[in-house]
Amino acid sequence: MREHRGGRSMRCVARPGARPREPRPALSVGGAHFPAGGWMREPRGGQSLRRAMAESRREVEREAECDEDEPMGKERQLLREEFAAVASCAVSVARRYLAENNWEMERALNAYFERSGEEGAFKRRPEPEPGCCVDLTNEETTDSISSKTSTSENLQQEDGSMFSLITWNIDGLDLNNLRERAQGVCSYLALYSPDVIFLQEVIPPYYSYLKKRASNYEIITGHEEGYFTAIMLKKSRVKFKSQEIILFPNTKMMRNLLCVHASVSGNELCLMTSHLESTRGHAKERMNQLKMVLKKMQEAPESASVIFAGDTNLRDQEVTKCGGLPNNVLDIWEFLGKPKHCQYTWDTQMNSNLGIPAICKHRFDRIFFRAAAEGGHIIPQSLDLLGLEKLDCGRFPSDHWGLLCNLDVIL
């Protein structure tokens, strides 16, 4: 696994002469109150939260240690474990909410998040120093290497010959060090300045933060409550046309497929992202969702280049069971020769955010590509991992690595 360009940890450094930020009004989202300063605070009852997170980690650890074919037990046990993993709560809490909501996952999760918002008054943390957040509206950063890299890439893009994208599950459901981790993610986005960004596990306060810090991007979301996906388009390069949300009828985890129609340098694009059903116990539903994704890619206009990027939670044997990818759809990692340095995007050996000792490596995050029928106007060229350095808080930006993909645009 190689280090991405720069090889340095992302730090939020105050810009010389930066003006103090104006006080911002408190934000209320879904019943939850977010104090002035615009960012989430840690919930009260820290000991209870730590106990809940510890139990959730034990559930994830047990999953990581189990073989793919090991039976999971009864359906309600599966639901309890999945609820606990998604909501980062104790299994006993999951059992109560599921029972109160007739064991319907989506209803139970909605009830949990609404209740958490009403009860979870947030502690104040010391306000950050003026200018410490990396502002995505500013093309320059205080890191000299970052500045040089961004300038180089911007020069490449002036003639429209390069197209870049990032896909990343940013783990918004983990509230620990969320502000610092969000700043870390934004540092990478500012550094590489991709044309399109695909995000998973976005939560409303994170979305609000991105809207303020990334005003040079148009942000389209797959939902507005709970947790959801988003596609961000750089306004200076990518022209937005329309959007569409495809529901997964049997999801237990509020998952869907977000589609955005756009264009870049005169090339028509169909952009898609999703967060497919999690954990091996939901492999059947995940494979059904994959089939829907591939069907939608096939149905896109032949004149468009189609890119799907997201957290698929797929194991290779599941793709095989689905009959593999269609002949005209590429897995970009496979197309580029299966480079070892970016094979695993969820790696508990290298990434300590979950705090579990079990070693589990998966290529959960994938990019699928279908070229336009009229010719290869957009051609994948490279793939790299992002987020490999710990932040000053001692954690990585997410429990997933991000993926940076560069593609050539044939004019």
Coordinates of C-alpha atoms in Angstrom, one line a residue:
M1 CA 0.0 0.0 0.0
R2 CA 1.7 3.2 -1.1
E3 CA 1.4 6.7 0.3
H4 CA -0.4 9.2 -1.8
R5 CA 1.3 12.2 -3.2
G6 CA 2.4 14.6 -0.6
G7 CA 2.9 11.9 2.1
R8 CA 2.0 14.3 4.8
S9 CA -0.7 14.4 7.4
M10 CA -3.5 16.8 6.7
R11 CA -3.5 19.6 9.2
C12 CA -5.9 22.6 9.5
V13 CA -3.6 25.6 9.7
A14 CA -4.7 29.1 10.2
R15 CA -4.1 31.2 7.1
P16 CA -1.9 34.3 7.7
G17 CA -4.2 37.4 8.0
A18 CA -7.3 35.3 8.0
R19 CA -10.3 37.3 9.3
P20 CA -12.2 35.9 12.3
R21 CA -15.4 34.2 11.2
E22 CA -18.7 36.0 11.9
P23 CA -20.8 34.2 14.6
R24 CA -23.2 31.9 13.0
P25 CA -26.8 31.1 14.3
A26 CA -27.5 27.8 15.9
L27 CA -28.5 25.1 13.5
S28 CA -31.4 22.7 14.2
V29 CA -31.6 19.5 12.1
G30 CA -34.2 16.8 12.7
G31 CA -34.8 18.0 16.2
A32 CA -31.1 18.1 17.1
H33 CA -29.6 21.4 18.1
F34 CA -26.2 22.3 16.8
P35 CA -24.7 25.4 18.6
A36 CA -23.3 28.4 16.9
G37 CA -20.1 27.5 15.1
G38 CA -21.9 25.3 12.8
W39 CA -20.6 21.9 13.8
M40 CA -21.7 18.9 15.8
R41 CA -20.7 18.7 19.5
E42 CA -20.2 15.5 21.4
P43 CA -23.4 14.3 23.0
R44 CA -23.8 14.3 26.7
G45 CA -23.6 11.0 28.6
G46 CA -20.1 10.3 27.3
Q47 CA -19.8 7.1 29.4
S48 CA -23.0 5.7 28.0
L49 CA -21.9 6.6 24.5
R50 CA -18.5 4.9 25.0
R51 CA -20.2 1.8 26.3
A52 CA -22.5 1.7 23.3
M53 CA -19.7 2.3 20.8
A54 CA -17.6 -0.5 22.5
E55 CA -20.5 -2.9 22.2
S56 CA -21.0 -1.9 18.6
R57 CA -17.3 -2.5 17.9
R58 CA -17.5 -5.9 19.4
E59 CA -20.3 -6.7 17.0
V60 CA -18.2 -5.5 14.1
E61 CA -15.2 -7.5 15.4
R62 CA -17.3 -10.6 15.5
E63 CA -18.4 -10.0 11.9
A64 CA -14.8 -9.5 10.8
E65 CA -13.7 -12.8 12.4
C66 CA -16.5 -14.9 10.9
D67 CA -16.2 -16.8 7.6
E68 CA -18.4 -15.6 4.8
D69 CA -20.5 -18.8 4.8
E70 CA -21.0 -19.0 8.5
P71 CA -24.8 -18.9 9.3
M72 CA -25.9 -15.7 11.1
G73 CA -28.7 -17.1 13.2
K74 CA -32.3 -15.9 13.3
E75 CA -33.5 -13.0 11.3
R76 CA -34.1 -10.8 14.4
Q77 CA -30.6 -11.4 15.6
L78 CA -29.4 -10.1 12.2
L79 CA -31.6 -7.1 12.5
R80 CA -30.3 -6.3 16.0
E81 CA -26.7 -6.5 14.9
E82 CA -27.2 -4.5 11.8
F83 CA -29.1 -1.8 13.7
A84 CA -26.3 -1.6 16.3
A85 CA -23.7 -1.3 13.5
V86 CA -25.5 1.4 11.6
A87 CA -26.6 3.5 14.6
S88 CA -23.4 2.8 16.7
C89 CA -25.5 1.8 19.7
A90 CA -25.8 -1.1 22.1
V91 CA -27.5 -4.3 20.9
S92 CA -30.0 -3.9 23.8
V93 CA -30.9 -0.4 22.4
A94 CA -31.3 -1.9 18.9
R95 CA -33.6 -4.6 20.3
R96 CA -35.8 -2.1 22.0
Y97 CA -36.2 0.2 19.0
L98 CA -36.8 -2.7 16.6
A99 CA -39.4 -4.2 18.9
E100 CA -41.2 -0.9 19.2
N101 CA -41.3 -0.5 15.4
N102 CA -42.5 -4.0 14.5
W103 CA -39.0 -5.1 13.6
E104 CA -38.9 -2.7 10.6
M105 CA -35.4 -1.5 10.2
E106 CA -36.1 1.8 8.5
R107 CA -38.9 2.8 10.9
A108 CA -36.7 1.8 13.9
L109 CA -33.7 3.8 12.6
N110 CA -35.8 6.9 12.0
A111 CA -37.2 6.7 15.5
Y112 CA -33.8 6.2 16.9
F113 CA -32.2 9.2 15.1
E114 CA -35.3 11.4 15.9
R115 CA -35.1 10.5 19.6
S116 CA -31.4 11.0 19.7
G117 CA -31.8 14.4 18.2
E118 CA -34.4 15.4 20.8
E119 CA -32.5 14.1 23.8
G120 CA -28.9 14.8 22.7
A121 CA -28.1 18.3 23.8
F122 CA -24.5 18.9 22.7
K123 CA -21.6 20.0 24.8
R124 CA -19.7 23.1 23.7
R125 CA -16.1 22.5 22.6
P126 CA -13.6 25.4 22.5
E127 CA -14.2 27.3 19.3
P128 CA -11.5 26.8 16.7
E129 CA -8.9 29.4 15.9
P130 CA -10.0 31.8 13.2
G131 CA -9.3 30.4 9.7
C132 CA -8.3 26.9 11.0
C133 CA -10.8 25.1 8.7
V134 CA -9.7 24.5 5.1
D135 CA -12.1 26.4 2.9
L136 CA -12.9 24.6 -0.3
T137 CA -13.8 27.9 -1.9
N138 CA -10.1 28.8 -1.8
E139 CA -8.1 27.0 -4.4
E140 CA -4.9 27.6 -2.4
T141 CA -4.0 25.9 0.9
T142 CA -1.4 26.8 3.5
D143 CA 0.6 23.6 2.7
S144 CA 3.2 24.4 0.1
I145 CA 3.1 20.8 -1.3
S146 CA -0.7 21.0 -1.5
S147 CA -0.5 24.3 -3.3
K148 CA 1.9 23.0 -5.9
T149 CA -0.1 19.8 -6.5
S150 CA -3.4 21.8 -6.8
T151 CA -1.7 24.3 -9.2
S152 CA -0.3 21.5 -11.4
E153 CA -3.6 19.7 -11.6
N154 CA -5.5 22.9 -12.4
L155 CA -3.1 23.5 -15.2
Q156 CA -3.8 20.0 -16.6
Q157 CA -7.5 20.7 -16.5
E158 CA -7.5 24.1 -18.2
D159 CA -7.5 22.4 -21.6
G160 CA -10.1 19.9 -20.5
S161 CA -7.8 16.9 -21.1
M162 CA -8.2 15.4 -17.6
F163 CA -11.2 14.5 -15.5
S164 CA -10.9 13.5 -11.9
L165 CA -13.2 12.1 -9.3
I166 CA -13.1 11.0 -5.6
T167 CA -15.4 8.5 -3.9
W168 CA -15.4 8.2 -0.2
N169 CA -17.5 6.8 2.6
I170 CA -16.8 9.6 5.1
D171 CA -18.3 7.7 8.1
G172 CA -20.6 10.5 9.3
L173 CA -22.3 8.2 11.7
D174 CA -19.2 8.1 13.9
L175 CA -19.5 11.2 16.0
N176 CA -16.1 10.8 17.6
N177 CA -13.7 13.6 16.4
L178 CA -16.2 14.3 13.7
R179 CA -15.3 18.0 13.3
E180 CA -11.6 17.1 13.0
R181 CA -12.2 14.3 10.6
A182 CA -14.5 16.4 8.4
Q183 CA -11.7 19.0 8.2
G184 CA -9.3 16.2 7.2
V185 CA -11.7 15.1 4.4
C186 CA -12.0 18.7 3.2
S187 CA -8.2 19.1 3.2
Y188 CA -8.0 16.2 0.7
L189 CA -10.8 17.7 -1.4
A190 CA -9.1 21.0 -1.5
L191 CA -5.7 19.4 -2.3
Y192 CA -7.0 17.4 -5.3
S193 CA -9.9 19.6 -6.4
P194 CA -11.7 16.8 -8.2
D195 CA -14.3 17.5 -10.8
V196 CA -16.8 15.1 -9.2
I197 CA -17.1 13.8 -5.6
F198 CA -19.1 10.9 -4.6
L199 CA -19.8 10.6 -0.8
Q200 CA -21.5 8.1 1.4
E201 CA -22.7 8.2 5.0
V202 CA -23.3 12.0 4.9
I203 CA -25.4 13.3 7.8
P204 CA -27.3 16.7 7.8
P205 CA -24.7 18.7 9.8
Y206 CA -21.9 17.4 7.6
Y207 CA -23.9 18.4 4.5
S208 CA -24.4 21.9 6.0
Y209 CA -20.6 22.1 6.6
L210 CA -19.9 21.1 3.0
K211 CA -22.3 23.6 1.6
K212 CA -20.5 26.4 3.5
R213 CA -17.0 25.2 2.7
A214 CA -17.5 24.0 -0.9
S215 CA -19.5 26.8 -2.5
N216 CA -17.6 26.1 -5.8
Y217 CA -19.4 22.7 -5.9
E218 CA -23.1 21.9 -6.6
I219 CA -24.2 19.3 -4.1
I220 CA -27.0 16.8 -4.9
T221 CA -28.1 14.5 -2.1
G222 CA -29.9 11.1 -2.1
H223 CA -31.9 12.1 1.0
E224 CA -32.2 14.9 3.5
E225 CA -32.6 13.0 6.8
G226 CA -30.7 10.3 8.7
Y227 CA -27.7 9.4 6.6
F228 CA -27.4 9.5 2.9
T229 CA -25.2 9.8 -0.2
A230 CA -24.2 12.9 -2.2
I231 CA -22.7 13.8 -5.5
M232 CA -20.7 17.1 -5.8
L233 CA -20.1 18.7 -9.1
K234 CA -17.4 21.4 -9.6
K235 CA -19.3 24.3 -11.1
S236 CA -16.5 25.6 -13.2
R237 CA -16.2 22.3 -15.1
V238 CA -19.2 20.1 -14.8
K239 CA -22.6 21.2 -16.0
F240 CA -25.6 19.8 -14.0
K241 CA -28.6 18.7 -16.1
S242 CA -30.9 16.6 -13.9
Q243 CA -31.1 14.1 -11.1
E244 CA -33.0 11.0 -10.2
I245 CA -33.3 8.8 -7.1
I246 CA -34.0 5.1 -7.6
L247 CA -35.4 3.4 -4.5
F248 CA -34.3 0.0 -3.4
P249 CA -37.7 -1.5 -2.5
N250 CA -36.4 -4.1 0.0
T251 CA -33.7 -2.2 1.8
K252 CA -33.7 -2.3 5.6
M253 CA -31.1 0.5 5.8
M254 CA -32.6 3.4 3.9
R255 CA -30.3 2.8 0.9
N256 CA -31.0 4.0 -2.6
L257 CA -29.3 4.9 -5.9
L258 CA -28.6 8.5 -6.7
C259 CA -28.2 9.4 -10.4
V260 CA -27.0 12.7 -11.8
H261 CA -27.0 13.6 -15.5
A262 CA -24.3 16.2 -16.4
S263 CA -21.7 17.0 -19.0
V264 CA -17.9 17.9 -19.0
S265 CA -16.0 19.3 -21.9
G266 CA -18.9 18.5 -24.2
N267 CA -19.1 14.9 -23.1
E268 CA -22.4 13.6 -21.7
L269 CA -22.1 12.0 -18.2
C270 CA -24.4 9.8 -16.2
L271 CA -23.0 9.8 -12.6
M272 CA -24.3 7.3 -10.0
T273 CA -23.6 6.6 -6.3
S274 CA -25.0 4.3 -3.7
H275 CA -24.2 2.7 -0.3
L276 CA -25.3 -0.9 -0.9
E277 CA -26.7 -3.0 2.0
S278 CA -24.1 -3.7 4.7
T279 CA -22.8 -6.9 6.3
R280 CA -22.5 -10.4 5.0
G281 CA -25.9 -11.3 6.5
H282 CA -27.6 -9.0 3.9
A283 CA -25.7 -10.4 0.9
K284 CA -28.9 -11.4 -1.0
E285 CA -30.3 -7.9 -0.8
R286 CA -27.0 -6.4 -1.7
M287 CA -26.7 -8.5 -4.8
N288 CA -30.2 -7.5 -5.8
Q289 CA -29.2 -3.8 -5.4
L290 CA -26.1 -4.5 -7.5
K291 CA -28.3 -5.9 -10.2
M292 CA -30.5 -2.7 -10.1
V293 CA -27.3 -0.5 -10.4
L294 CA -26.0 -2.5 -13.4
K295 CA -29.5 -2.4 -15.1
K296 CA -29.6 1.4 -14.6
M297 CA -26.1 1.7 -16.1
Q298 CA -27.2 -0.2 -19.1
E299 CA -30.3 1.9 -19.5
A300 CA -28.4 5.2 -19.6
P301 CA -28.3 6.9 -23.0
E302 CA -25.7 5.4 -25.3
S303 CA -24.2 8.8 -25.9
A304 CA -23.3 9.1 -22.2
S305 CA -20.3 7.9 -20.3
V306 CA -21.6 6.2 -17.2
I307 CA -19.7 6.2 -13.9
F308 CA -20.9 4.5 -10.7
A309 CA -18.8 5.1 -7.6
G310 CA -19.6 4.2 -4.1
D311 CA -19.5 1.9 -1.1
T312 CA -20.8 -1.4 -2.5
N313 CA -20.0 -3.6 0.5
L314 CA -19.4 -6.3 -2.1
R315 CA -17.3 -9.4 -1.8
D316 CA -15.9 -10.7 -5.1
Q317 CA -17.9 -14.0 -4.9
E318 CA -21.1 -11.9 -4.8
V319 CA -20.3 -10.3 -8.1
T320 CA -19.7 -13.7 -9.5
K321 CA -23.0 -15.0 -8.2
C322 CA -24.7 -12.1 -10.0
G323 CA -23.2 -13.3 -13.3
G324 CA -20.3 -10.8 -13.2
L325 CA -20.4 -7.4 -14.8
P326 CA -21.9 -6.8 -18.2
N327 CA -19.5 -6.9 -21.1
N328 CA -19.6 -3.2 -21.6
V329 CA -19.2 -2.3 -17.9
L330 CA -15.7 -2.1 -16.4
D331 CA -14.5 -2.3 -12.8
I332 CA -11.8 0.4 -13.0
W333 CA -9.5 -1.3 -10.5
E334 CA -9.6 -4.4 -12.6
F335 CA -9.2 -2.5 -15.9
L336 CA -6.1 -0.8 -14.5
G337 CA -4.5 -4.2 -13.8
K338 CA -5.6 -4.7 -10.2
P339 CA -3.0 -2.5 -8.6
K340 CA -2.1 -3.8 -5.1
H341 CA -1.6 -0.4 -3.6
C342 CA -5.3 0.4 -3.8
Q343 CA -6.9 -3.0 -3.5
Y344 CA -8.4 -2.7 0.0
T345 CA -10.5 0.3 0.9
W346 CA -11.7 -1.1 4.2
D347 CA -8.7 -2.5 6.1
T348 CA -8.9 -2.9 9.9
Q349 CA -5.2 -3.8 10.0
M350 CA -4.1 -0.4 8.6
N351 CA -7.0 1.7 9.8
S352 CA -7.6 1.8 13.5
N353 CA -10.7 4.0 13.6
L354 CA -13.0 1.1 14.6
G355 CA -10.6 0.0 17.3
I356 CA -11.0 -3.7 16.7
P357 CA -8.0 -6.2 16.7
A358 CA -9.5 -8.5 14.1
I359 CA -7.9 -8.2 10.6
C360 CA -10.4 -7.7 7.9
K361 CA -9.6 -6.4 4.4
H362 CA -12.2 -5.8 1.7
R363 CA -12.5 -3.9 -1.5
F364 CA -15.9 -2.4 -0.5
D365 CA -15.5 0.9 -2.4
R366 CA -15.6 0.4 -6.2
I367 CA -15.9 2.4 -9.4
F368 CA -17.8 1.0 -12.4
F369 CA -17.5 2.6 -15.9
R370 CA -19.4 2.2 -19.1
A371 CA -18.0 4.1 -22.1
A372 CA -20.2 6.0 -24.5
A373 CA -21.1 3.9 -27.5
E374 CA -19.8 6.5 -29.9
G375 CA -16.2 5.9 -28.8
G376 CA -13.9 6.1 -25.8
H377 CA -14.2 9.8 -25.1
I378 CA -13.3 9.3 -21.4
I379 CA -10.6 6.7 -20.5
P380 CA -9.6 5.7 -16.9
Q381 CA -5.9 6.3 -16.3
S382 CA -5.0 5.9 -12.6
L383 CA -6.4 5.0 -9.2
D384 CA -5.0 5.9 -5.7
L385 CA -6.1 5.7 -2.1
L386 CA -6.8 8.8 0.1
G387 CA -6.9 9.3 3.8
L388 CA -3.9 7.1 4.7
E389 CA -2.5 9.5 7.2
K390 CA -3.7 10.0 10.8
L391 CA -4.9 13.5 11.7
D392 CA -3.7 15.4 14.7
C393 CA -6.6 14.0 16.7
G394 CA -4.9 10.5 16.3
R395 CA -7.6 9.1 14.0
F396 CA -8.0 8.8 10.2
P397 CA -10.6 10.9 8.4
S398 CA -12.8 7.7 8.0
D399 CA -12.8 4.0 8.6
H400 CA -12.8 3.7 4.8
W401 CA -10.0 4.9 2.5
G402 CA -11.1 7.3 -0.2
L403 CA -10.4 6.5 -3.9
L404 CA -9.0 9.1 -6.3
C405 CA -9.5 8.3 -10.0
N406 CA -8.0 10.3 -12.9
L407 CA -9.4 9.8 -16.4
D408 CA -8.3 11.2 -19.8
V409 CA -10.9 13.2 -21.8
I410 CA -10.5 12.8 -25.6
L411 CA -11.5 16.1 -27.2

